[in-house]
Amino acid sequence: IFAETDFKFIDDLSGDRHFKDFKIFPVKELVYYGLDSEKAPLNKGGVHLAAQDFHEKLAEKDTVVVDVRNHYEAAIGRFDGQTVATAAIDKKGEGENKAEAAKYVDPKMRKSTDFATWLQKPETKKELEGKQVLLYCTGGVRCERASAYINQSMGDQLSGVYQLKGGVERYLKAYPDGGFWRGKNFVFDKREACGVENPDGDGGVVEKKAESSKGGAKKDDGFLPEMKCCVCQRPWDRYVGKKKCGTCGVPVLMCDGCMSSKMNSEEQKLIRCPLCVEENVTVRANDVDWTNNGVTNVRQSKESGKAAPSVLKWGGGHASEKKERRRFKRKPCKFGTSCNRSDCFFAHPEGESNAESKAT
């Protein structure tokens, strides 16, 4: 069953980066896009390109490279080095014709369910029409669904749909100097984010001695303008402390100085990610009733302003109550049949009533 599985092995990582165990369990979608098999059939996926072939495609004209990850991931690392390189060539005046390369496109998603909404926008279709479309993500999984959806939705209007096999992880192994990649690769494990010169990742305690005079980010060729603290705008490139946007729930970059400052709870709630600032989103996520996995919203308060189109349940904040209920459901209620609370968290054995099974 795992004959064609693309396992990724990383050698020489420090002990605190290792996974403690390995689990296998069935799911409806590896990454939740909210798309059924008719909208994104598996046989419609894009052409898988090895790192070297993907690298060559990035230098071709009439090409766009779409970041299938979330915007907060793209903020600290992305494939736009090819446009920087061609801009430098144009500035020097090398070559008779103006240099061209793949245009970097960030769908600015908070979560993968935003991808379908982005693709259906008229301006998106116009930007992709007639072009070669390159897709990439952290390890290649998200591209499987995204490429299938693009092919099914508008494949006949494109010059081809390609995806980076093995994702950014494989590319950085093939190009130790970073190639056309700039910044860090955000990962969902203890490494936190990996740079070209730091495969062990940034994860762990912020060490003062490892910081530059300007914070966690060094202003070099891999430095991106979005790498800055959401409070004081100081250069910073680490998602630490599980700080979240108060209006949409995505992780935000906050420097160690602002994290140690005495911000009250109201000030903490007013923290917004760059995407919410750009879109002028002001309604707090907690003031909105979210349904359909955080995609559809029903306003709870009468507060004026704009709500985010989706919210990310990151860090357990939005799902803490459900998690607590699941934990208690495994413990039997000590009152048994005598329990008449309809909102009791504890488990009630079959045949015993819990306020008549919550009034069935």
Coordinates of C-alpha atoms in Angstrom, one line a residue:
I1 CA 0.0 0.0 0.0
F2 CA 3.0 2.4 0.6
A3 CA 4.9 1.3 -2.6
E4 CA 4.5 4.8 -4.2
T5 CA 4.5 6.8 -1.0
D6 CA 7.0 9.7 -1.0
F7 CA 8.6 9.4 2.4
K8 CA 10.9 12.2 3.4
F9 CA 13.8 11.3 5.7
I10 CA 16.0 14.1 7.2
D11 CA 19.3 13.0 8.8
D12 CA 21.3 14.5 11.6
L13 CA 18.5 16.5 13.3
S14 CA 18.9 17.2 17.0
G15 CA 17.0 14.8 19.3
D16 CA 14.3 17.3 20.4
R17 CA 13.2 17.5 16.7
H18 CA 12.3 13.8 16.4
F19 CA 8.7 12.6 16.2
K20 CA 7.7 10.5 19.3
D21 CA 5.5 8.1 17.4
F22 CA 3.9 7.2 14.1
K23 CA 0.2 7.0 13.5
I24 CA -2.0 5.9 10.6
F25 CA -5.7 6.6 10.5
P26 CA -8.3 7.1 7.6
V27 CA -9.5 10.6 6.7
K28 CA -11.9 12.0 4.0
E29 CA -9.3 14.5 2.8
L30 CA -5.6 14.7 3.7
V31 CA -6.0 18.5 3.6
Y32 CA -9.5 19.9 3.9
Y33 CA -10.4 21.9 0.8
G34 CA -14.2 21.3 1.1
L35 CA -14.2 19.9 -2.5
D36 CA -15.9 16.7 -3.5
S37 CA -14.4 14.2 -6.0
E38 CA -16.3 15.7 -8.9
K39 CA -14.8 19.1 -8.4
A40 CA -11.3 17.8 -7.9
P41 CA -11.0 14.3 -9.2
L42 CA -7.7 12.6 -8.4
N43 CA -7.0 11.7 -12.0
K44 CA -6.9 15.4 -12.9
G45 CA -3.8 16.2 -11.0
G46 CA -1.0 18.2 -12.4
V47 CA 2.3 17.0 -13.9
H48 CA 4.8 16.2 -11.2
L49 CA 8.2 17.9 -11.7
A50 CA 11.4 17.0 -10.0
A51 CA 13.2 19.9 -8.3
Q52 CA 15.6 20.5 -11.3
D53 CA 12.7 20.6 -13.8
F54 CA 10.6 22.9 -11.6
H55 CA 13.7 25.2 -11.3
E56 CA 13.9 25.4 -15.1
K57 CA 10.2 26.2 -15.4
L58 CA 10.6 29.0 -13.0
A59 CA 12.8 30.8 -15.4
E60 CA 10.4 30.5 -18.4
K61 CA 8.1 33.3 -19.6
D62 CA 4.3 33.1 -19.8
T63 CA 4.4 31.3 -16.5
V64 CA 2.9 31.9 -13.1
V65 CA 3.9 30.1 -9.9
V66 CA 1.1 29.8 -7.4
D67 CA 1.8 29.4 -3.7
V68 CA -0.8 26.8 -2.4
R69 CA 0.1 27.4 1.2
N70 CA -1.4 29.9 3.6
H71 CA -0.4 33.6 3.5
Y72 CA 1.3 33.5 6.9
E73 CA 3.5 30.7 5.5
A74 CA 4.3 32.7 2.4
A75 CA 5.2 35.8 4.5
I76 CA 8.5 34.2 5.7
G77 CA 9.5 32.2 2.5
R78 CA 8.5 31.8 -1.1
F79 CA 9.5 31.2 -4.7
D80 CA 10.0 34.7 -6.0
G81 CA 13.8 34.6 -6.4
Q82 CA 13.4 34.2 -10.1
T83 CA 11.7 37.6 -10.4
V84 CA 14.4 39.2 -8.3
A85 CA 17.1 37.7 -10.5
T86 CA 15.5 38.9 -13.7
A87 CA 14.9 42.4 -12.3
A88 CA 18.6 42.5 -11.5
I89 CA 19.5 41.5 -15.1
D90 CA 17.1 44.2 -16.5
K91 CA 18.7 46.8 -14.2
K92 CA 22.2 45.9 -15.5
G93 CA 21.0 46.0 -19.1
E94 CA 22.3 42.5 -19.8
G95 CA 20.8 40.9 -22.9
E96 CA 18.9 42.5 -25.9
N97 CA 15.4 41.6 -24.7
K98 CA 13.8 42.2 -21.3
A99 CA 14.3 39.2 -19.1
E100 CA 11.2 37.3 -18.1
A101 CA 10.5 34.6 -15.5
A102 CA 7.6 33.0 -13.7
K103 CA 5.4 35.5 -11.9
Y104 CA 4.8 34.7 -8.2
V105 CA 1.2 34.6 -7.2
D106 CA 0.0 34.4 -3.6
P107 CA -3.7 33.6 -3.3
K108 CA -3.6 35.1 0.3
M109 CA -5.4 32.3 1.9
R110 CA -6.0 31.9 5.6
K111 CA -6.7 28.2 5.2
S112 CA -7.0 25.8 2.3
T113 CA -10.8 26.2 2.0
D114 CA -10.1 29.7 0.6
F115 CA -8.5 28.3 -2.5
A116 CA -11.7 27.6 -4.4
T117 CA -13.0 31.1 -3.7
W118 CA -9.7 32.6 -5.0
L119 CA -9.7 30.5 -8.2
Q120 CA -13.3 31.5 -9.1
K121 CA -12.5 35.3 -9.0
P122 CA -12.6 36.8 -12.5
E123 CA -9.2 38.5 -11.9
T124 CA -7.7 35.2 -11.0
K125 CA -8.9 33.5 -14.1
K126 CA -7.6 36.4 -16.2
E127 CA -4.2 36.2 -14.6
L128 CA -3.8 32.5 -15.2
E129 CA -5.4 32.2 -18.6
G130 CA -3.1 31.0 -21.4
K131 CA -0.2 30.6 -18.9
Q132 CA 1.8 27.7 -17.6
V133 CA 0.7 27.2 -14.0
L134 CA 3.3 26.0 -11.5
L135 CA 2.1 24.9 -8.0
Y136 CA 4.1 24.3 -4.9
C137 CA 3.5 23.7 -1.1
T138 CA 5.6 22.5 1.8
G139 CA 5.8 18.8 1.0
G140 CA 3.6 18.3 -2.1
V141 CA 0.3 17.1 -0.4
R142 CA -1.7 20.3 -0.8
C143 CA -0.8 20.5 -4.5
E144 CA -2.6 17.2 -5.2
R145 CA -6.0 18.6 -4.6
A146 CA -5.2 22.1 -5.8
S147 CA -3.9 21.0 -9.2
A148 CA -6.9 18.7 -9.7
Y149 CA -9.3 21.5 -9.0
I150 CA -7.5 23.9 -11.3
N151 CA -7.4 21.3 -14.1
Q152 CA -11.1 20.5 -13.6
S153 CA -12.1 24.2 -13.4
M154 CA -10.1 25.8 -16.2
G155 CA -7.5 23.3 -17.5
D156 CA -8.5 23.8 -21.1
Q157 CA -7.7 27.5 -20.8
L158 CA -4.1 26.9 -19.6
S159 CA -0.8 25.9 -21.2
G160 CA -0.3 23.2 -18.5
V161 CA -0.5 22.6 -14.8
Y162 CA 2.6 21.4 -13.0
Q163 CA 3.5 20.8 -9.4
L164 CA 6.7 20.5 -7.4
K165 CA 7.2 16.8 -6.5
G166 CA 8.0 16.6 -2.8
G167 CA 7.4 20.3 -2.2
V168 CA 9.8 22.9 -0.9
E169 CA 11.5 20.2 1.2
R170 CA 12.8 18.3 -1.9
Y171 CA 13.7 21.5 -3.7
L172 CA 16.0 22.8 -0.9
K173 CA 17.7 19.4 -0.8
A174 CA 18.4 19.7 -4.5
Y175 CA 19.5 23.3 -4.2
P176 CA 21.6 23.8 -1.1
D177 CA 22.1 27.5 -2.1
G178 CA 18.4 28.0 -2.1
G179 CA 18.0 28.3 -5.9
F180 CA 15.1 30.6 -6.5
W181 CA 13.7 30.2 -3.0
R182 CA 13.9 33.1 -0.6
G183 CA 13.3 33.0 3.1
K184 CA 12.3 30.0 5.3
N185 CA 10.1 27.0 4.8
F186 CA 7.3 27.0 7.4
V187 CA 6.7 23.4 8.7
F188 CA 4.2 21.9 11.0
D189 CA 6.5 20.2 13.4
K190 CA 9.1 21.1 16.1
R191 CA 11.5 22.6 13.5
E192 CA 9.0 25.5 13.1
A193 CA 10.7 26.9 10.0
C194 CA 13.8 25.8 8.1
G195 CA 16.3 27.9 6.2
V196 CA 18.8 26.9 3.6
E197 CA 21.6 27.0 6.2
N198 CA 19.4 25.7 9.1
P199 CA 17.8 22.3 8.3
D200 CA 17.3 21.8 12.1
G201 CA 14.8 24.7 12.1
D202 CA 14.2 27.7 14.4
G203 CA 11.9 25.8 16.8
G204 CA 12.4 26.2 20.5
V205 CA 13.3 29.0 22.9
V206 CA 14.3 32.4 21.4
E207 CA 18.0 32.7 22.1
K208 CA 19.2 36.3 22.6
K209 CA 22.7 35.4 21.4
A210 CA 21.3 34.1 18.1
E211 CA 19.4 37.2 17.3
S212 CA 20.7 40.0 15.2
S213 CA 20.6 43.6 16.5
K214 CA 17.3 44.0 14.6
G215 CA 15.6 40.8 15.9
G216 CA 15.0 37.3 14.5
A217 CA 15.4 38.3 10.8
K218 CA 18.6 39.2 9.1
K219 CA 18.3 41.7 6.3
D220 CA 20.0 39.7 3.5
D221 CA 19.0 38.3 0.1
G222 CA 16.5 36.0 1.8
F223 CA 14.8 38.7 3.9
L224 CA 11.2 39.5 2.9
P225 CA 9.4 42.7 3.7
E226 CA 6.6 40.9 5.5
M227 CA 9.1 39.6 8.1
K228 CA 8.3 42.0 10.8
C229 CA 6.5 42.2 14.2
C230 CA 2.8 42.9 13.8
V231 CA 3.0 45.4 16.8
C232 CA 6.2 47.4 16.5
Q233 CA 7.1 46.6 12.9
R234 CA 10.6 45.5 14.0
P235 CA 12.2 42.9 11.6
W236 CA 11.2 39.5 12.9
D237 CA 10.6 36.0 11.3
R238 CA 9.5 33.6 14.1
Y239 CA 6.0 32.5 15.0
V240 CA 6.4 32.0 18.7
G241 CA 4.2 32.1 21.7
K242 CA 1.1 31.0 19.7
K243 CA 0.2 34.6 19.1
K244 CA -2.9 34.8 16.9
C245 CA -4.7 37.5 14.9
G246 CA -7.7 38.7 16.8
T247 CA -9.9 39.0 13.7
C248 CA -9.2 35.7 11.8
G249 CA -7.1 33.5 14.1
V250 CA -4.0 33.0 11.9
P251 CA -0.5 33.0 13.5
V252 CA 1.1 36.4 13.7
L253 CA 4.8 37.4 13.9
M254 CA 5.4 39.1 17.3
C255 CA 8.9 39.9 18.5
D256 CA 10.3 39.0 21.9
G257 CA 10.1 42.6 23.0
C258 CA 6.4 43.0 22.4
M259 CA 5.7 39.5 23.8
S260 CA 7.3 40.5 27.1
S261 CA 5.6 43.8 27.3
K262 CA 2.6 44.2 29.6
M263 CA -0.2 44.2 27.0
N264 CA -3.6 43.8 28.6
S265 CA -6.2 41.3 27.3
E266 CA -8.0 44.0 25.2
E267 CA -4.8 45.0 23.5
Q268 CA -4.0 41.4 22.8
K269 CA -7.4 41.0 21.1
L270 CA -6.7 44.0 18.8
I271 CA -3.7 42.3 17.3
R272 CA -4.3 41.8 13.5
C273 CA -2.4 39.9 10.9
P274 CA -1.1 41.8 7.8
L275 CA -3.9 40.2 5.7
C276 CA -6.7 41.6 8.0
V277 CA -5.0 45.0 8.0
E278 CA -4.8 45.0 4.2
E279 CA -8.5 43.9 3.9
N280 CA -9.6 46.3 6.6
V281 CA -11.1 43.4 8.7
T282 CA -12.0 44.8 12.1
V283 CA -14.6 42.5 13.6
R284 CA -13.1 40.1 16.2
A285 CA -13.3 36.4 15.4
N286 CA -14.9 35.8 18.8
D287 CA -17.8 38.1 17.9
V288 CA -18.8 35.9 15.0
D289 CA -20.5 32.5 14.9
W290 CA -18.5 30.4 12.5
T291 CA -20.0 27.4 10.7
N292 CA -18.8 25.0 8.0
N293 CA -15.3 24.6 9.3
G294 CA -14.7 28.3 9.8
V295 CA -15.7 29.3 6.3
T296 CA -19.3 30.6 6.7
N297 CA -20.0 33.2 9.3
V298 CA -23.1 34.5 11.1
R299 CA -22.6 37.7 13.0
Q300 CA -23.2 37.5 16.7
S301 CA -22.8 41.2 17.7
K302 CA -24.1 44.4 16.2
E303 CA -20.6 45.8 16.1
S304 CA -20.1 47.6 12.8
G305 CA -17.1 46.7 10.6
K306 CA -16.0 44.0 8.3
A307 CA -15.6 40.3 9.3
A308 CA -12.9 38.0 7.9
P309 CA -14.2 35.6 5.1
S310 CA -12.8 32.7 7.1
V311 CA -11.1 32.0 10.4
L312 CA -8.3 29.6 11.2
K313 CA -8.7 27.3 14.3
W314 CA -5.0 27.4 15.1
G315 CA -3.4 26.7 18.4
G316 CA -6.6 25.1 19.8
G317 CA -8.2 28.4 20.8
H318 CA -11.4 28.1 18.9
A319 CA -11.8 24.4 19.5
S320 CA -10.9 24.3 23.2
E321 CA -14.5 23.7 24.4
K322 CA -15.1 20.9 21.9
K323 CA -11.8 19.3 22.9
E324 CA -12.8 19.5 26.6
R325 CA -16.1 17.9 25.9
R326 CA -14.5 15.0 24.1
R327 CA -12.1 14.4 27.0
F328 CA -15.0 14.2 29.5
K329 CA -17.1 12.0 27.2
R330 CA -14.6 9.2 28.0
K331 CA -15.3 9.4 31.7
P332 CA -18.6 7.9 33.1
C333 CA -21.0 10.2 34.9
K334 CA -21.0 9.3 38.6
F335 CA -24.7 10.0 38.9
G336 CA -25.6 7.4 36.3
T337 CA -29.4 7.2 35.7
S338 CA -29.9 9.9 38.3
C339 CA -28.2 12.5 36.2
N340 CA -30.8 14.9 34.8
R341 CA -28.5 17.6 33.4
S342 CA -29.0 18.0 29.6
D343 CA -25.6 19.7 29.4
C344 CA -23.6 17.1 31.3
F345 CA -20.1 16.6 29.8
F346 CA -19.7 13.0 31.1
A347 CA -20.5 9.7 29.4
H348 CA -23.8 7.9 30.1
P349 CA -23.8 4.1 29.4
E350 CA -26.3 2.9 26.9
G351 CA -29.7 2.4 28.4
E352 CA -29.3 5.1 31.0
S353 CA -31.0 8.4 30.4
N354 CA -29.3 11.8 30.5
A355 CA -32.3 14.0 30.8
E356 CA -34.0 11.5 28.5
S357 CA -30.9 11.6 26.2
K358 CA -31.1 15.3 26.1
A359 CA -34.8 15.2 25.1
T360 CA -33.9 13.1 22.1

